Amino acid sequence: MPNRDRPRGLRGAERVNESALMKRLSGFAVTVALAAVAAPAHAGVIVPQHGINGVGVGQTERTVLARLGPPVQIRRGSNEFGRYQELRYRGLTVSMQGGRRVTSVTTRSSVHRTRSGVGVGTTLAVLKTKVHGVQCTTFSGIRHCVVGVEEAGRQVTAFLVRRGRVRVVTVGIVID
């Protein structure tokens, strides 16, 4: 006669397998949670006319530091447009010309990509087909492809192309 008071559930070997599975799943959950904290949703993304890696034109230095943490290097100086500051991260440079707000974000890293996969290393042909509104010109032997209007005060996304491939991507304000 079966004991009706005994709890129903897994038996011997099934209990061992369940225990091992639960350990694996809890380890997996911790890994996923850590990955979510370490890699924000905007990590590595180029959004033409908006920004790179979650940093956009017009953001404050404080916002940049909150999003990306402390830079590897800070460079300050002056040029023909006045004082500037660059916050340098691995593969990303955030520039602030004349103040504490972002005027450009530049990448030379192939890690940063648009949603369509365009970034450093992309061929000119792919750039032209996958980035809407891009216009290319050659100046002093360097191919320069731009989304937006190159007029002072306007925001653009620029792709510098050498030897048929994108080498630098910048989202920024045209200063002159």
Short mmCIF file of C-alpha atoms in Angstrom, two decimals:
data_model
loop_
_atom_site.label_atom_id
_atom_site.label_comp_id
_atom_site.label_asym_id
_atom_site.label_seq_id
_atom_site.Cartn_x
_atom_site.Cartn_y
_atom_site.Cartn_z
CA MET A 1 0.00 0.00 0.00
CA PRO A 2 1.51 3.33 -1.02
CA ASN A 3 2.30 5.91 1.62
CA ARG A 4 0.05 8.87 0.78
CA ASP A 5 1.85 11.17 3.23
CA ARG A 6 5.16 10.82 1.40
CA PRO A 7 5.77 13.85 -0.83
CA ARG A 8 5.68 13.12 -4.51
CA GLY A 9 8.64 14.20 -6.54
CA LEU A 10 11.82 13.00 -8.10
CA ARG A 11 13.47 9.73 -7.13
CA GLY A 12 17.17 8.95 -6.53
CA ALA A 13 18.95 9.46 -9.88
CA GLU A 14 16.36 12.00 -11.05
CA ARG A 15 17.07 14.10 -7.93
CA VAL A 16 20.82 14.09 -8.69
CA ASN A 17 20.20 15.18 -12.29
CA GLU A 18 17.84 17.91 -11.15
CA SER A 19 20.43 19.16 -8.67
CA ALA A 20 23.16 19.29 -11.35
CA LEU A 21 20.78 21.03 -13.76
CA MET A 22 19.82 23.64 -11.15
CA LYS A 23 23.50 24.38 -10.45
CA ARG A 24 24.17 24.83 -14.17
CA LEU A 25 21.14 27.05 -14.62
CA SER A 26 22.01 29.22 -11.62
CA GLY A 27 25.57 29.59 -12.95
CA PHE A 28 24.16 30.51 -16.35
CA ALA A 29 21.82 33.08 -14.77
CA VAL A 30 24.73 34.70 -12.94
CA THR A 31 26.77 34.81 -16.18
CA VAL A 32 23.88 36.41 -18.09
CA ALA A 33 23.33 38.96 -15.31
CA LEU A 34 27.02 39.91 -15.25
CA ALA A 35 27.10 40.23 -19.04
CA ALA A 36 24.08 42.53 -18.94
CA VAL A 37 25.77 44.78 -16.38
CA ALA A 38 29.15 44.75 -18.16
CA ALA A 39 27.76 45.42 -21.64
CA PRO A 40 25.01 48.03 -21.80
CA ALA A 41 22.51 47.83 -24.66
CA HIS A 42 24.29 50.66 -26.51
CA ALA A 43 27.76 49.07 -26.29
CA GLY A 44 29.59 49.20 -29.60
CA VAL A 45 26.74 50.76 -31.56
CA ILE A 46 27.20 53.57 -34.09
CA VAL A 47 23.96 55.47 -34.63
CA PRO A 48 24.50 57.85 -37.56
CA GLN A 49 23.59 61.45 -36.69
CA HIS A 50 23.28 60.56 -32.98
CA GLY A 51 26.39 59.03 -31.45
CA ILE A 52 28.68 56.09 -30.78
CA ASN A 53 28.56 53.70 -27.83
CA GLY A 54 25.77 55.68 -26.16
CA VAL A 55 27.67 58.99 -26.29
CA GLY A 56 26.17 61.75 -28.42
CA VAL A 57 26.82 65.32 -29.45
CA GLY A 58 25.70 67.80 -26.79
CA GLN A 59 26.05 65.46 -23.82
CA THR A 60 27.90 66.75 -20.79
CA GLU A 61 31.23 65.47 -19.55
CA ARG A 62 29.44 64.14 -16.48
CA THR A 63 27.06 62.08 -18.66
CA VAL A 64 29.97 60.64 -20.66
CA LEU A 65 31.82 59.66 -17.49
CA ALA A 66 28.66 58.05 -16.09
CA ARG A 67 28.18 55.99 -19.26
CA LEU A 68 31.77 55.02 -20.06
CA GLY A 69 33.60 55.42 -16.77
CA PRO A 70 36.99 57.06 -16.39
CA PRO A 71 38.94 57.51 -19.64
CA VAL A 72 42.32 55.90 -20.30
CA GLN A 73 43.69 59.37 -21.04
CA ILE A 74 42.53 63.00 -20.92
CA ARG A 75 44.12 65.40 -23.38
CA ARG A 76 43.67 69.17 -23.11
CA GLY A 77 44.91 71.89 -25.38
CA SER A 78 43.95 74.69 -27.70
CA ASN A 79 43.65 75.05 -31.45
CA GLU A 80 42.35 77.63 -33.93
CA PHE A 81 38.82 77.19 -32.52
CA GLY A 82 39.78 77.66 -28.84
CA ARG A 83 40.34 75.32 -25.91
CA TYR A 84 39.41 71.66 -26.19
CA GLN A 85 39.39 68.47 -24.17
CA GLU A 86 39.53 64.87 -25.38
CA LEU A 87 38.46 61.90 -23.28
CA ARG A 88 40.23 58.89 -24.74
CA TYR A 89 38.92 55.38 -24.26
CA ARG A 90 40.03 52.17 -25.94
CA GLY A 91 38.95 52.65 -29.55
CA LEU A 92 36.87 55.77 -28.82
CA THR A 93 37.69 59.47 -28.50
CA VAL A 94 35.14 61.94 -27.10
CA SER A 95 35.95 65.58 -27.96
CA MET A 96 34.69 68.74 -26.30
CA GLN A 97 35.65 71.85 -28.22
CA GLY A 98 35.33 75.08 -26.24
CA GLY A 99 33.36 73.74 -23.30
CA ARG A 100 32.13 70.77 -21.31
CA ARG A 101 29.73 69.39 -23.94
CA VAL A 102 30.52 66.73 -26.54
CA THR A 103 31.21 68.13 -30.01
CA SER A 104 32.33 64.84 -31.59
CA VAL A 105 32.72 61.13 -30.95
CA THR A 106 35.28 59.23 -33.03
CA THR A 107 36.15 55.55 -33.36
CA ARG A 108 39.00 53.75 -35.07
CA SER A 109 37.87 50.40 -33.66
CA SER A 110 36.13 47.70 -35.67
CA VAL A 111 34.12 46.85 -32.54
CA HIS A 112 31.74 49.77 -33.09
CA ARG A 113 29.14 49.10 -35.82
CA THR A 114 25.85 50.44 -37.11
CA ARG A 115 22.81 48.16 -36.87
CA SER A 116 23.45 47.20 -40.49
CA GLY A 117 27.03 46.19 -39.64
CA VAL A 118 28.94 49.19 -41.04
CA GLY A 119 32.06 50.32 -39.20
CA VAL A 120 35.84 50.43 -39.39
CA GLY A 121 36.95 47.85 -41.95
CA THR A 122 33.76 48.00 -44.04
CA THR A 123 34.30 48.38 -47.79
CA LEU A 124 33.26 51.56 -49.59
CA ALA A 125 30.73 49.58 -51.65
CA VAL A 126 29.03 48.17 -48.55
CA LEU A 127 29.08 51.60 -46.85
CA LYS A 128 27.27 53.15 -49.83
CA THR A 129 24.58 50.45 -49.88
CA LYS A 130 23.96 50.14 -46.13
CA VAL A 131 24.11 53.74 -44.84
CA HIS A 132 21.12 55.78 -45.99
CA GLY A 133 21.91 59.25 -47.33
CA VAL A 134 25.70 58.91 -47.40
CA GLN A 135 27.46 61.16 -49.94
CA CYS A 136 31.12 60.58 -50.86
CA THR A 137 33.78 62.96 -52.16
CA THR A 138 37.53 62.79 -52.57
CA PHE A 139 39.71 65.58 -51.21
CA SER A 140 43.51 65.50 -51.36
CA GLY A 141 43.41 61.81 -52.25
CA ILE A 142 41.28 60.84 -49.25
CA ARG A 143 37.72 59.54 -49.66
CA HIS A 144 35.32 61.20 -47.26
CA CYS A 145 31.73 59.93 -46.96
CA VAL A 146 29.21 61.97 -44.98
CA VAL A 147 25.63 61.70 -43.74
CA GLY A 148 24.20 65.19 -43.17
CA VAL A 149 25.02 68.66 -44.42
CA GLU A 150 28.57 69.92 -43.97
CA GLU A 151 27.74 73.43 -42.78
CA ALA A 152 28.93 75.16 -39.62
CA GLY A 153 26.80 74.19 -36.63
CA ARG A 154 25.23 71.16 -38.34
CA GLN A 155 25.62 67.59 -37.13
CA VAL A 156 27.17 65.02 -39.45
CA THR A 157 28.42 61.46 -39.47
CA ALA A 158 31.69 61.13 -41.36
CA PHE A 159 33.35 57.96 -42.64
CA LEU A 160 37.01 58.37 -43.63
CA VAL A 161 37.88 55.83 -46.32
CA ARG A 162 41.43 54.79 -47.27
CA ARG A 163 42.32 52.06 -49.74
CA GLY A 164 38.65 51.18 -50.20
CA ARG A 165 37.81 50.61 -46.52
CA VAL A 166 36.40 52.72 -43.69
CA ARG A 167 39.24 53.68 -41.32
CA VAL A 168 37.60 56.25 -39.00
CA VAL A 169 33.99 57.06 -38.09
CA THR A 170 33.05 60.39 -36.47
CA VAL A 171 29.69 61.72 -35.30
CA GLY A 172 30.02 65.42 -34.63
CA ILE A 173 29.21 69.07 -35.16
CA VAL A 174 30.78 70.92 -38.12
CA ILE A 175 32.81 73.73 -36.57
CA ASP A 176 33.94 75.70 -39.63
#
